[in-house]
mmCIF file of C-alpha atoms in Angstrom:
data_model
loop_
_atom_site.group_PDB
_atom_site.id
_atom_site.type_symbol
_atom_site.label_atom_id
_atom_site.label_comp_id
_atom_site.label_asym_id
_atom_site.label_seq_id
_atom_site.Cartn_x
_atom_site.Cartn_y
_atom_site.Cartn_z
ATOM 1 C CA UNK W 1 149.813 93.097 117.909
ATOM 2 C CA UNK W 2 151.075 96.470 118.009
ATOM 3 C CA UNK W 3 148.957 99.503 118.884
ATOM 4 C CA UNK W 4 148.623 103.380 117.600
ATOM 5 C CA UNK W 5 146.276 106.362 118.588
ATOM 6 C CA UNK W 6 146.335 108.707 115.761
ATOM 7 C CA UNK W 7 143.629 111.163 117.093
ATOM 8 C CA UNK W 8 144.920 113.356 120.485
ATOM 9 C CA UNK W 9 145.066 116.511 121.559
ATOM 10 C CA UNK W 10 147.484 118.486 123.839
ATOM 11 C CA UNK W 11 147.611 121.851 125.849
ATOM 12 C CA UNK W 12 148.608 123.704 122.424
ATOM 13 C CA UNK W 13 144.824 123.637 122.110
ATOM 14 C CA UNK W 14 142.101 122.075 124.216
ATOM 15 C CA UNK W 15 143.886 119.220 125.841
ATOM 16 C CA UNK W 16 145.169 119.144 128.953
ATOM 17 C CA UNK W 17 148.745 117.480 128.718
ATOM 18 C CA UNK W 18 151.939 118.867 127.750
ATOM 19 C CA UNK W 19 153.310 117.232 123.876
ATOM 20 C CA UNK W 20 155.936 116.190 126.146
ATOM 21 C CA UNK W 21 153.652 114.641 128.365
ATOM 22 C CA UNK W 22 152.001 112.878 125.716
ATOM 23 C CA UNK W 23 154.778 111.102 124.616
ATOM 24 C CA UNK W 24 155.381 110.008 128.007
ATOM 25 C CA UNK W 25 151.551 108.493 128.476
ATOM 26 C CA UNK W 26 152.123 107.038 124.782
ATOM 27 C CA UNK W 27 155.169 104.774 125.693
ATOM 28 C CA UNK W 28 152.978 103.333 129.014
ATOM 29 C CA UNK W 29 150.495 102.666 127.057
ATOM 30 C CA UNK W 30 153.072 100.569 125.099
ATOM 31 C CA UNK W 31 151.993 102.346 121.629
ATOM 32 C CA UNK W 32 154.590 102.214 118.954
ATOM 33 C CA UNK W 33 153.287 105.760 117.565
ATOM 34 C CA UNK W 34 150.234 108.712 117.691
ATOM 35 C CA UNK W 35 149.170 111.381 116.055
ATOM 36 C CA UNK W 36 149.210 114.772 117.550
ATOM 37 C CA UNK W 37 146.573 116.380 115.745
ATOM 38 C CA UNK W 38 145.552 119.518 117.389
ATOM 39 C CA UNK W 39 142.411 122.104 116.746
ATOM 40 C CA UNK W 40 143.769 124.664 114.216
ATOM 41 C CA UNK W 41 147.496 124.749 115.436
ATOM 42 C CA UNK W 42 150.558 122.757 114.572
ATOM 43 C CA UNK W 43 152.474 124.379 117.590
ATOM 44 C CA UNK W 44 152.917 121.363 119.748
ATOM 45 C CA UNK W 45 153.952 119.204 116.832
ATOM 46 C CA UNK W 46 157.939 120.003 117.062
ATOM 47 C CA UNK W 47 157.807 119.289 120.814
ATOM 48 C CA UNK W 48 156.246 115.760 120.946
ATOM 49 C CA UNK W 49 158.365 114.672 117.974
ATOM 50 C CA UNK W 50 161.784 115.841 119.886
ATOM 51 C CA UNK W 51 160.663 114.079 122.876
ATOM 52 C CA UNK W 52 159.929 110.884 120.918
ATOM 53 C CA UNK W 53 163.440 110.803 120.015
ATOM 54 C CA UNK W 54 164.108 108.881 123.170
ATOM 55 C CA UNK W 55 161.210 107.117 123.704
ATOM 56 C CA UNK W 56 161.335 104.880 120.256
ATOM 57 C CA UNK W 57 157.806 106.070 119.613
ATOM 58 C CA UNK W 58 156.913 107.605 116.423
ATOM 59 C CA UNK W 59 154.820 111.137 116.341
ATOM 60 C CA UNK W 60 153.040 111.645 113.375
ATOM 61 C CA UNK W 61 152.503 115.116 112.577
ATOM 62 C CA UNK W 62 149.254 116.144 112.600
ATOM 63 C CA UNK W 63 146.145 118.731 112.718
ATOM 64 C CA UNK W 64 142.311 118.916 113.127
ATOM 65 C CA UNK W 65 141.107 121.828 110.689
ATOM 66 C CA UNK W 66 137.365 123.006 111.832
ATOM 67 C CA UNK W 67 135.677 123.923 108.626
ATOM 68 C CA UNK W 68 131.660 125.215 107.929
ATOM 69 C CA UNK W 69 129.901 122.637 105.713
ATOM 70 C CA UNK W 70 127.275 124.044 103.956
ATOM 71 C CA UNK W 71 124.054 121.466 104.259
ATOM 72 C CA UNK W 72 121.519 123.506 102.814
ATOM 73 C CA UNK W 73 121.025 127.712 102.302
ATOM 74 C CA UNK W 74 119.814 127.162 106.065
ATOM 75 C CA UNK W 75 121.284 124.781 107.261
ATOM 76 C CA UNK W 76 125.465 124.472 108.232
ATOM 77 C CA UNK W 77 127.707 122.363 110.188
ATOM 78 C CA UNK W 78 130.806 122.354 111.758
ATOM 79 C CA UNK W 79 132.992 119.376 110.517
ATOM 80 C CA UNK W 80 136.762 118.488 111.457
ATOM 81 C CA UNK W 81 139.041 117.468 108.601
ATOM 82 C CA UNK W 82 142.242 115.666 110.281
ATOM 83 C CA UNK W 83 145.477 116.529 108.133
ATOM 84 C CA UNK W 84 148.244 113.614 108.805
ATOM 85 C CA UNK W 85 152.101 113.889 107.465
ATOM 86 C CA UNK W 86 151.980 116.965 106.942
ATOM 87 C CA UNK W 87 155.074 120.022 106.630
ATOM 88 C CA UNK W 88 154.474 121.785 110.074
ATOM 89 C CA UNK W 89 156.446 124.462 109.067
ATOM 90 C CA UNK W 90 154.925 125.189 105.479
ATOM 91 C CA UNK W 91 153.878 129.003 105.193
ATOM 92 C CA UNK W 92 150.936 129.246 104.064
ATOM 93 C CA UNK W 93 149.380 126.696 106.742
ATOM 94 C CA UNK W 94 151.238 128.509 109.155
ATOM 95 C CA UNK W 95 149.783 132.187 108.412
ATOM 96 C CA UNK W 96 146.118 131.040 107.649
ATOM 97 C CA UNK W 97 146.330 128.680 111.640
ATOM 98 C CA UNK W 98 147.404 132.358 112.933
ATOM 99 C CA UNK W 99 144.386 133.996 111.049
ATOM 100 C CA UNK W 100 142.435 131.106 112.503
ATOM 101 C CA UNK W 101 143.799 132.191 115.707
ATOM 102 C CA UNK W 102 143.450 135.696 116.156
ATOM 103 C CA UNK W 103 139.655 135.132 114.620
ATOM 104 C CA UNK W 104 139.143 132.965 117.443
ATOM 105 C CA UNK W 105 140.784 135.017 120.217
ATOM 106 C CA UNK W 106 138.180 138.119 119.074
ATOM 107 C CA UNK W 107 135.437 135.433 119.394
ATOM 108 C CA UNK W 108 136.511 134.529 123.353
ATOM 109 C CA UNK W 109 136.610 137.941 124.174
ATOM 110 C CA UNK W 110 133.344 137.767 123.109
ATOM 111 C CA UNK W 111 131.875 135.092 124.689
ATOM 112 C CA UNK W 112 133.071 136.060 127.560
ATOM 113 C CA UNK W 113 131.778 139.472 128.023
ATOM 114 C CA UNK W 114 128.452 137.768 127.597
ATOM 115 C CA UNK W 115 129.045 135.128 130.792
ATOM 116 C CA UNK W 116 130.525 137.998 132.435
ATOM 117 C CA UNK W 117 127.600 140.216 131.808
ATOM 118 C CA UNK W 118 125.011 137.231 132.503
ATOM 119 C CA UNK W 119 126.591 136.980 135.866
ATOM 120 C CA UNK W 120 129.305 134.529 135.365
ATOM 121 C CA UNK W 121 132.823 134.501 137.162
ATOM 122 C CA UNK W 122 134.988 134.714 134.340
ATOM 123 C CA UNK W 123 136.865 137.175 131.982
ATOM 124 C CA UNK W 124 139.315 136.955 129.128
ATOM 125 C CA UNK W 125 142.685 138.311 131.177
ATOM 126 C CA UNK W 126 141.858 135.258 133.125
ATOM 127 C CA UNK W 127 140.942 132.802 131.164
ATOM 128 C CA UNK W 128 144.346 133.295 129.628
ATOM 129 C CA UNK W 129 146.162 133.986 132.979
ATOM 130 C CA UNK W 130 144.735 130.509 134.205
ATOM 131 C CA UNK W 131 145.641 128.448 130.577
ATOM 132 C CA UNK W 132 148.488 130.600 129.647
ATOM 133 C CA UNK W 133 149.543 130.879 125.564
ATOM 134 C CA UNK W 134 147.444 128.431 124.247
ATOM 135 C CA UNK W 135 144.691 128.225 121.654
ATOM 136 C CA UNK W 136 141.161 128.897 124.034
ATOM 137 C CA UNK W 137 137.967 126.923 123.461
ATOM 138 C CA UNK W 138 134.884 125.868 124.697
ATOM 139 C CA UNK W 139 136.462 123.232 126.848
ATOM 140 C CA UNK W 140 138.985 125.739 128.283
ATOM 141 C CA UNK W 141 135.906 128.121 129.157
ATOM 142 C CA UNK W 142 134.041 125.092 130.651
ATOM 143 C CA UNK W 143 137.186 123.963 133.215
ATOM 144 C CA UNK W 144 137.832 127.844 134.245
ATOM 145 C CA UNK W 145 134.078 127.843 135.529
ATOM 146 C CA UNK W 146 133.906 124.138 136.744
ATOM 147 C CA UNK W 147 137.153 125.113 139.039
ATOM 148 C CA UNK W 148 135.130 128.490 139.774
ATOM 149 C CA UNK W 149 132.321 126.381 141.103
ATOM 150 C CA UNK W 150 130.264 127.789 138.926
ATOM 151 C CA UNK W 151 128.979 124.843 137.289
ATOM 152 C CA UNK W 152 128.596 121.118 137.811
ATOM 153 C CA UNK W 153 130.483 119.003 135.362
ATOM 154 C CA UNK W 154 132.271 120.104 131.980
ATOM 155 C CA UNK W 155 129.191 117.918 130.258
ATOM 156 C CA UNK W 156 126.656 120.455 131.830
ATOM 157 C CA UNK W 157 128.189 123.337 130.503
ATOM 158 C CA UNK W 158 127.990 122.536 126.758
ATOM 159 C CA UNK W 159 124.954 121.386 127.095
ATOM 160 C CA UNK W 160 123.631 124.625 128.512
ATOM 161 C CA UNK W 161 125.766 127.691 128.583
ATOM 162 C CA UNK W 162 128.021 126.587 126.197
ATOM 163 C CA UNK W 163 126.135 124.923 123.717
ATOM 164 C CA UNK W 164 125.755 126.617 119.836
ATOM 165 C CA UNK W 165 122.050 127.337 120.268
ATOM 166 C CA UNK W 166 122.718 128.831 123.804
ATOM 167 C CA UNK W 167 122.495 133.022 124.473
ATOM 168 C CA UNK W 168 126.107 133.446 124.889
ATOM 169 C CA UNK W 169 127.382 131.326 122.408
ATOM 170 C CA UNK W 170 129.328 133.683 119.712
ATOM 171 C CA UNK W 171 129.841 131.782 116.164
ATOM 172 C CA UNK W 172 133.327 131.620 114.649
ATOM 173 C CA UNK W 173 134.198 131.959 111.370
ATOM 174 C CA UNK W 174 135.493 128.768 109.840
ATOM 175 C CA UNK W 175 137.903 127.862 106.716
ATOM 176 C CA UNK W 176 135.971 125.929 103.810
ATOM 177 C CA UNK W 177 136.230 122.225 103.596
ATOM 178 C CA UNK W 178 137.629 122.553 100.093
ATOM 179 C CA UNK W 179 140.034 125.411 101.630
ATOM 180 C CA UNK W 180 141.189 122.870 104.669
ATOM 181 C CA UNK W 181 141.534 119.879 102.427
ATOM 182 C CA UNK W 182 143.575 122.397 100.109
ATOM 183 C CA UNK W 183 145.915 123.460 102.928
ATOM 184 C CA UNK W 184 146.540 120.176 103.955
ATOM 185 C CA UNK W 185 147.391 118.897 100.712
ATOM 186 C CA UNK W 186 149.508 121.786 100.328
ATOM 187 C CA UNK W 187 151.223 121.087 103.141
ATOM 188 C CA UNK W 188 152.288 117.663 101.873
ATOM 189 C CA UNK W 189 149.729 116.039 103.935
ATOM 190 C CA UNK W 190 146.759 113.625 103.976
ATOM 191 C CA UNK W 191 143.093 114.408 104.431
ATOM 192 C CA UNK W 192 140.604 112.401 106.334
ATOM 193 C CA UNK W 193 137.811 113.288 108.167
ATOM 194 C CA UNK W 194 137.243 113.016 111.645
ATOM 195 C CA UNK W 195 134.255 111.269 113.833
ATOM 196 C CA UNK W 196 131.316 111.288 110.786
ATOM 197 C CA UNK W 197 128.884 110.068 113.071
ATOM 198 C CA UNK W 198 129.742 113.067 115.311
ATOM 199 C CA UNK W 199 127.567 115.370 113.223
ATOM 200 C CA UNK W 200 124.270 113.647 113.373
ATOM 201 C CA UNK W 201 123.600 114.253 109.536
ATOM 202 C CA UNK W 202 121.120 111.389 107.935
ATOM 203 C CA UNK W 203 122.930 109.039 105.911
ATOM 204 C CA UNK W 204 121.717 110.816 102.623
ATOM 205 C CA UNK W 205 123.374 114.395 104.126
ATOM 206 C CA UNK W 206 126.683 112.003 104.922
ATOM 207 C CA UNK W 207 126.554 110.740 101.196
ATOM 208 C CA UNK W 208 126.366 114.260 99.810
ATOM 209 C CA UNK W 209 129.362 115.234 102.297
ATOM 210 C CA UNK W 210 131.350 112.770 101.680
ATOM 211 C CA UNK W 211 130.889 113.272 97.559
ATOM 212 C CA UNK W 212 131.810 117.045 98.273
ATOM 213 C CA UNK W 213 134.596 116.044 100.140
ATOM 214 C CA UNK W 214 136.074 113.687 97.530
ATOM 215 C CA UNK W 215 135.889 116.036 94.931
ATOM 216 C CA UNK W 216 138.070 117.956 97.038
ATOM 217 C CA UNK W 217 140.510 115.416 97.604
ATOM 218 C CA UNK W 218 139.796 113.619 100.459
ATOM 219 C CA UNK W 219 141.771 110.675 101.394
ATOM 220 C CA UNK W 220 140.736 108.695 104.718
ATOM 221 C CA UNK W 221 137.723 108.581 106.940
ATOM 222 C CA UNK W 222 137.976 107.369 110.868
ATOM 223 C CA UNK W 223 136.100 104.731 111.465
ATOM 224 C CA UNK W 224 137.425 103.678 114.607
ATOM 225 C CA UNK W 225 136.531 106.006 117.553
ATOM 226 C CA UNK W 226 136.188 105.888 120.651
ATOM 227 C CA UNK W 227 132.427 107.566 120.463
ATOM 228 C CA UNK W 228 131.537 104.505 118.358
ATOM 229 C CA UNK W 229 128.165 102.528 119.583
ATOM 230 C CA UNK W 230 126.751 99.230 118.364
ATOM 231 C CA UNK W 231 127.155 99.050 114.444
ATOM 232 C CA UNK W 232 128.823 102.261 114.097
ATOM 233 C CA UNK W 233 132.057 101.252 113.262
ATOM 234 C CA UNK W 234 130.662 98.774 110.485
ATOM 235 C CA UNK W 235 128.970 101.696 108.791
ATOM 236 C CA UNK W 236 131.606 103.922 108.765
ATOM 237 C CA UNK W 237 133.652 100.981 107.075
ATOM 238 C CA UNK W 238 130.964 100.613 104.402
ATOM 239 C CA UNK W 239 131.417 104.164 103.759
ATOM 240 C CA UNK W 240 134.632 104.103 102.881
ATOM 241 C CA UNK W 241 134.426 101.298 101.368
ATOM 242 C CA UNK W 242 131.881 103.145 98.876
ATOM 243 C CA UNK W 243 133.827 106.389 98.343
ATOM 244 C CA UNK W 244 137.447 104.046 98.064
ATOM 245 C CA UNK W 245 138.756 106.134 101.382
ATOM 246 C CA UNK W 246 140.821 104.516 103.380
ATOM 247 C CA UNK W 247 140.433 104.345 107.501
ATOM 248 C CA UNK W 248 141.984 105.471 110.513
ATOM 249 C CA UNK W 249 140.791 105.444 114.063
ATOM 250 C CA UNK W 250 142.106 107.216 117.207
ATOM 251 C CA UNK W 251 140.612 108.363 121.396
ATOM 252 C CA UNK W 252 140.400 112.315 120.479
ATOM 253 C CA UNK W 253 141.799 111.924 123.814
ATOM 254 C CA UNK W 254 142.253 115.013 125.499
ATOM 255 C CA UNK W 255 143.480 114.601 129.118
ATOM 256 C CA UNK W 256 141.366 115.607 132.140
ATOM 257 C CA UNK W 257 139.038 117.695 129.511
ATOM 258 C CA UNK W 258 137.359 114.628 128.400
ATOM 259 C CA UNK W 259 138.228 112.029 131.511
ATOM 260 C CA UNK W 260 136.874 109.066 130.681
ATOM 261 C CA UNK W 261 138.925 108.804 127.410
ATOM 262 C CA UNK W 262 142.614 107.075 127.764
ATOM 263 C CA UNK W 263 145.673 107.752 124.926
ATOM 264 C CA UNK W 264 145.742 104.003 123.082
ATOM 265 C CA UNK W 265 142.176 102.639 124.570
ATOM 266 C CA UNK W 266 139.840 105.603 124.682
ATOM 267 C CA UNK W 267 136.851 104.354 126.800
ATOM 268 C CA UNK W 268 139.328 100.833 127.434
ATOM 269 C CA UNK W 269 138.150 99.314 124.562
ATOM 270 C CA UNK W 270 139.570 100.267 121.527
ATOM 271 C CA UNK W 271 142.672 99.252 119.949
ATOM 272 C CA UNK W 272 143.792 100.873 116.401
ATOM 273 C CA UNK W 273 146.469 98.421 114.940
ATOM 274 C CA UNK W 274 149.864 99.949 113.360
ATOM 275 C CA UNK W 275 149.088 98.773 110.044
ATOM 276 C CA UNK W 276 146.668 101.584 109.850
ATOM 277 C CA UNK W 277 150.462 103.483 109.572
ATOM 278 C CA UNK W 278 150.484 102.037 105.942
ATOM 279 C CA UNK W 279 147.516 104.306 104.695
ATOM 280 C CA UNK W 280 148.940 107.510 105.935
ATOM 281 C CA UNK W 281 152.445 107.039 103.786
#
């Protein structure tokens, strides 16, 4: 049986390996192709696939969109739509990842004024002086303080400092499902969304999602993860099963940011077969 990860991460946003890199870690781990699917940029995309040229490995080019689902007037939640196959270089996904960009840049300069101001050793000029021209997040914050000695583990820092309910947390501003899905499908690309189980909704809040989301063209759902527990992976099947969406599965590896995850295995366990290829054609 032949194996594929179509869910990782690199240094073009909150991983921690190179695309280049990637492809290298892909072909020891004997895959015959992954995903590079990135938060909000496409910019590693064109790096891993010329580095697969000589590797025989196939890189699918990919995304992860974060987008604000509305639950209730009250109530929202940040989702990940996963865009697979898509045109890297299409304009309009292009200019609206840079929008996405800059919003998010304002929002680390932010964040860390507040750490700063609450006592903590870190500021934006070196942040990016330490990570260099890459897209910033939470886990990027969280490894500049863990190597400060700041705080104890990654894990302890979004659960405390870092975490959404947390004083110095500083909310984005997030594209629309139907306005990821859209871009994606503009781009010539597939929509599926990432990790449902993720966003601890009640199964009738995942019905109503996953309605919304087919109404605005969504394709796939992953339902193997490396996350997964007990019948998870069952459920998610049934899922798609009920809204005719195909599935996918992948690590969300992400290098030393979330150690305990491998490229092709995730925790060591899990093994996505190619044929899984066929629903992203």
């Amino acid at each position: 049986m032949k194996y594929i990860d179509l869910h990782v991460h690199s240094n073009c946003s909150d991983g921690t390996c190179t695309p280049e890199e990637l492809v290298e870690l892909a072909a020891r781990q004997g895959l015959v192709a992954f995903a590079l699917t990135d938060h909000d940029t496409v910019d590693g995309v064109g790096r891993a696939m010329k580095a697969a040229e000589s590797k025989h490995i196939q890189v699918i080019p990919g995304v992860e969109l974060s987008c604000e689902y509305t639950i209730s007037p009250t109530r929202k939640k940040e989702i990940h739509i996963l865009g697979y196959n898509l045109d890297w270089n299409q304009p309009e996904l292009c200019e609206t990842l840079d929008a996405v960009a800059k919003e998010r840049d304002d929002r680390n300069r932010k964040m860390c004024e507040n750490l700063n101001n609450a006592g903590y050793p870190i500021d934006y000029e070196s942040l990016v002086e330490r990570f260099g021209d890459t897209i910033l997040t939470r886990a990027h914050f969280a490894r500049f303080l863990l190597e400060k000695g700041a705080i104890p583990s990654i894990d302890s820092a979004f659960k405390k400092i870092l975490a959404q309910d947390g004083p110095y947390f500083v909310m984005r501003k997030y594209l629309t499902p139907e306005k990821g899905i859209e871009l994606i499908k503009k781009a010539g690309g597939i929509p599926v969304l990432a990790h449902p189980l993720l966003y601890k909704m009640s199964v009738t809040e995942l019905h109503d999602l996953l309605t919304e989301l087919k109404g605005y063209g969504l394709r796939g759902i992953e339902a193997m993860y490396s996350r997964n527990r007990g019948n998870d992976e069952a459920f998610v099947r049934k899922l798609a099963s009920e809204y005719n969406l195909f599935i996918t599965g992948g690590t969300d590896f992400h290098g030393a940011n979330k150690p305990d995850l491998e490229i092709g295995t995730g925790e060591g366990n899990l093994r996505v077969p190619v044929m899984l290829l066929e629903n992203l054609k």
